mmCIF file of C-alpha atoms in Angstrom:
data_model
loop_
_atom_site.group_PDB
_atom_site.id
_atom_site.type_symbol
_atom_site.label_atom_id
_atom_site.label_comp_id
_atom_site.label_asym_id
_atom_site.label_seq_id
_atom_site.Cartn_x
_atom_site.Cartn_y
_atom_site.Cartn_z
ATOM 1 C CA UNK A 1 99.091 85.430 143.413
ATOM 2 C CA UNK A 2 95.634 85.255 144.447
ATOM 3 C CA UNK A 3 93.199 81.774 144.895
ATOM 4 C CA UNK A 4 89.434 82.042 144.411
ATOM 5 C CA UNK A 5 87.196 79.321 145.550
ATOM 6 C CA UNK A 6 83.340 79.672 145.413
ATOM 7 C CA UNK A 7 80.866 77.938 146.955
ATOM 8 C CA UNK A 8 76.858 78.409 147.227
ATOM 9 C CA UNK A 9 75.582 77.958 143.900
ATOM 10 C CA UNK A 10 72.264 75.301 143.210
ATOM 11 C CA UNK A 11 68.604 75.349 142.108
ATOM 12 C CA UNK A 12 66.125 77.371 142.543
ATOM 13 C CA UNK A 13 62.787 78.570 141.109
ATOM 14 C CA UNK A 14 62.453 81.912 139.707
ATOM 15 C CA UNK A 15 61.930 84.300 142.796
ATOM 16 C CA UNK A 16 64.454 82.679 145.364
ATOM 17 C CA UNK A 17 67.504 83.567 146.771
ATOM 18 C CA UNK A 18 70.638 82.638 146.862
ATOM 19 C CA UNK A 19 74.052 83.255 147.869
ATOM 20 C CA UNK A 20 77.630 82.748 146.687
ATOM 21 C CA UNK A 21 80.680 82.965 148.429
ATOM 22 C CA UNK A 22 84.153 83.087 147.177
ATOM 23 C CA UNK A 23 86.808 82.451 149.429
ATOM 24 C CA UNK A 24 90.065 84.628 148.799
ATOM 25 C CA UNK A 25 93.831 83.641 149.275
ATOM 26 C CA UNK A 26 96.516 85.734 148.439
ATOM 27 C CA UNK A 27 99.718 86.154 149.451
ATOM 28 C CA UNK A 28 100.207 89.654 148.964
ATOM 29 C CA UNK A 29 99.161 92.693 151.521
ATOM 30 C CA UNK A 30 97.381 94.820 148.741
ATOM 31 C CA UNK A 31 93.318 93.833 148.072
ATOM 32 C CA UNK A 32 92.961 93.199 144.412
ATOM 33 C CA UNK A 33 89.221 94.597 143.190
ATOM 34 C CA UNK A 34 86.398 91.552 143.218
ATOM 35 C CA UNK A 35 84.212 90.907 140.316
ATOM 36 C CA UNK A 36 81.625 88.445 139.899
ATOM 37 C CA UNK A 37 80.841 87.214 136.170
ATOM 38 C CA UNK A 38 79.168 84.591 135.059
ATOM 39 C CA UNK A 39 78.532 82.505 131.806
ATOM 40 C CA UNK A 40 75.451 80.771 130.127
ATOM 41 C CA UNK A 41 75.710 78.088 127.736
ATOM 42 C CA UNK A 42 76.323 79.355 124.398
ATOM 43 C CA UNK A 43 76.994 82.879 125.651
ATOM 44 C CA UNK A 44 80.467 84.770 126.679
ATOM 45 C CA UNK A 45 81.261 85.367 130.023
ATOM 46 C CA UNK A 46 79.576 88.635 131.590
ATOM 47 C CA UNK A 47 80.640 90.775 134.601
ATOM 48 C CA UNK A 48 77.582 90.693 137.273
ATOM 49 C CA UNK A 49 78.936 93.003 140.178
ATOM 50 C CA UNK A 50 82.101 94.268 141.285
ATOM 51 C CA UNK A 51 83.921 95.372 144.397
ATOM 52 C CA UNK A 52 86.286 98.416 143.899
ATOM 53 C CA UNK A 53 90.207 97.647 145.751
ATOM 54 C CA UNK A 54 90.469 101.680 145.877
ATOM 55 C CA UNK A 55 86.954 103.384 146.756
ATOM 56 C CA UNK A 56 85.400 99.896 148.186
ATOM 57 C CA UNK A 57 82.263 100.973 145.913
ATOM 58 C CA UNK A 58 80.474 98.604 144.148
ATOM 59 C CA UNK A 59 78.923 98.591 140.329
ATOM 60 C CA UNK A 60 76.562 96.134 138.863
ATOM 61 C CA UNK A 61 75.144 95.227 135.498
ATOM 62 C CA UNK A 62 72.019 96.475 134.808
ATOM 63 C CA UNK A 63 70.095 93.212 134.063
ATOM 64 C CA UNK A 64 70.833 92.373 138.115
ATOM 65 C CA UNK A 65 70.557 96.175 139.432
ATOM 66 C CA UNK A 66 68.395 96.376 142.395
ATOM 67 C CA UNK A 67 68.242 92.070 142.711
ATOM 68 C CA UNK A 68 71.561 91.518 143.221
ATOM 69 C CA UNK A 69 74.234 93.041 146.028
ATOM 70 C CA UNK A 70 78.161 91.899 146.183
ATOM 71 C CA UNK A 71 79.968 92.413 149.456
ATOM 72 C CA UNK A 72 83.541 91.511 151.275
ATOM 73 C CA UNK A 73 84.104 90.464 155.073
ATOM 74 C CA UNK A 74 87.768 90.828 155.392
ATOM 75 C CA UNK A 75 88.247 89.341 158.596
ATOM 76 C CA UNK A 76 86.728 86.188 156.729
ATOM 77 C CA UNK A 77 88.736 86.953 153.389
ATOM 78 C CA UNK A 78 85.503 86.228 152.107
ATOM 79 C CA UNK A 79 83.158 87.859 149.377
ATOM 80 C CA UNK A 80 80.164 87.218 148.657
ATOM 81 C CA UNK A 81 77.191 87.945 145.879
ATOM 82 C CA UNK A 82 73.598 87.828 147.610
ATOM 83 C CA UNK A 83 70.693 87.133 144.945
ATOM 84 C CA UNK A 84 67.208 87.730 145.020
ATOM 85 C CA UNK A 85 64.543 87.435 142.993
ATOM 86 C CA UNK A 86 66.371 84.806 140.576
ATOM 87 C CA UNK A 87 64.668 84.811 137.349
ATOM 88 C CA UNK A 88 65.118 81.900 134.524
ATOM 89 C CA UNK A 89 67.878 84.257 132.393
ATOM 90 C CA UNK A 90 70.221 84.302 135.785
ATOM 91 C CA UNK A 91 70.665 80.676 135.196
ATOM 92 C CA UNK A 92 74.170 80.255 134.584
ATOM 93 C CA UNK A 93 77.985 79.328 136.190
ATOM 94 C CA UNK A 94 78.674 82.225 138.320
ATOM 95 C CA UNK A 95 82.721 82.714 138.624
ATOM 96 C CA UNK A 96 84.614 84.568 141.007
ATOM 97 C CA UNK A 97 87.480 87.092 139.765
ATOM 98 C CA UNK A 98 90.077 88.955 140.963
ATOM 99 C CA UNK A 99 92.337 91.839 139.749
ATOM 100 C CA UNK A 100 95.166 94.485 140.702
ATOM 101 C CA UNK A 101 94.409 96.327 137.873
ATOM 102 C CA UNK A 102 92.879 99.571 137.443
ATOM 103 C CA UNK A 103 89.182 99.206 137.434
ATOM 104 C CA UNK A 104 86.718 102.235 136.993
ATOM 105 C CA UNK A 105 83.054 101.691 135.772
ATOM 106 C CA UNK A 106 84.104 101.529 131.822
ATOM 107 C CA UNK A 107 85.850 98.744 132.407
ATOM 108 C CA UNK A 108 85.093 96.695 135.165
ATOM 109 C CA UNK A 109 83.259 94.223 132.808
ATOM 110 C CA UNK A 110 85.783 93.056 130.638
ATOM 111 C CA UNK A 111 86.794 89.844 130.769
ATOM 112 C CA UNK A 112 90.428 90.680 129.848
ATOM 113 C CA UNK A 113 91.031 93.075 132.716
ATOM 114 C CA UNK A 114 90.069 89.610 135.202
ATOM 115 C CA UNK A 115 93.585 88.294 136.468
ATOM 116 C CA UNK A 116 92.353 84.890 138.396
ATOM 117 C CA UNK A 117 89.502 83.275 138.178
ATOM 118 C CA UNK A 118 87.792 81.372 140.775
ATOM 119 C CA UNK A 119 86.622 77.489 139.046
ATOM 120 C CA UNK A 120 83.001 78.455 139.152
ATOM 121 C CA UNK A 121 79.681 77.395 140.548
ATOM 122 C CA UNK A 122 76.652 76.785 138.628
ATOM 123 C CA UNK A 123 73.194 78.367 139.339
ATOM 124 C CA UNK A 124 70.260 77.238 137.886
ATOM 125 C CA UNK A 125 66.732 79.223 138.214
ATOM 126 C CA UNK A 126 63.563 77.301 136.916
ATOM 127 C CA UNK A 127 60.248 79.204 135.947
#
């Protein structure tokens, strides 16, 4: 079993920063892969960035490629998704998710494959 809890979200104007952090407890050895998603209002839940368990590689969705980087301190069981250059559309509750299954850059986005969810944190870029 695995707990997520995030921290780090808030307001911003378009062209800040900002970063999340989503603490990790499990109670297993084994790493499960870390995803970020998050979820506008009126809109399903998209994957932003994940963390690969098995090649520690990460993969992003192309609306945050090059603004956005996820990363894991392990000595912290901590991971966190560093955001720059926020625009308006990133404005959104960002969620923290964690998995054992088998992720590989088809799939990492899917909602279904997510096996805990962290209880979110909302970001909100103005223009």
């Amino acid at each position: 079993q695995v707990q997520l809890v995030e921290s780090g979200g808030g307001s911003v104007q378009a062209g800040g920063s900002l970063r999340l952090s989503c603490g990790v407890y499990r109670y297993t050895d084994s790493r499960p892969s870390m995803a970020w998603f998050r979820q506008a209002p009126g809109k399903g839940r998209e994957g932003v960035a994940v963390l690969y368990s098995s090649s520690k590689s990460a993969d992003y969705a192309d609306s945050v490629k090059g603004r956005f980087t996820v990363s894991q301190d392990n000595a912290k069981n901590t991971v966190y998704l560093q955001m720059t250059d926020l625009k308006p559309e990133d404005t959104a509750m960002y969620y923290c998710a964690a998995t054992y299954f088998l992720l590989r850059p088809d799939n990492w986005y899917r909602v279904a494959n997510v096996q805990y969810w962290g209880q979110g944190t909302q970001v909100t870029v103005s223009s």
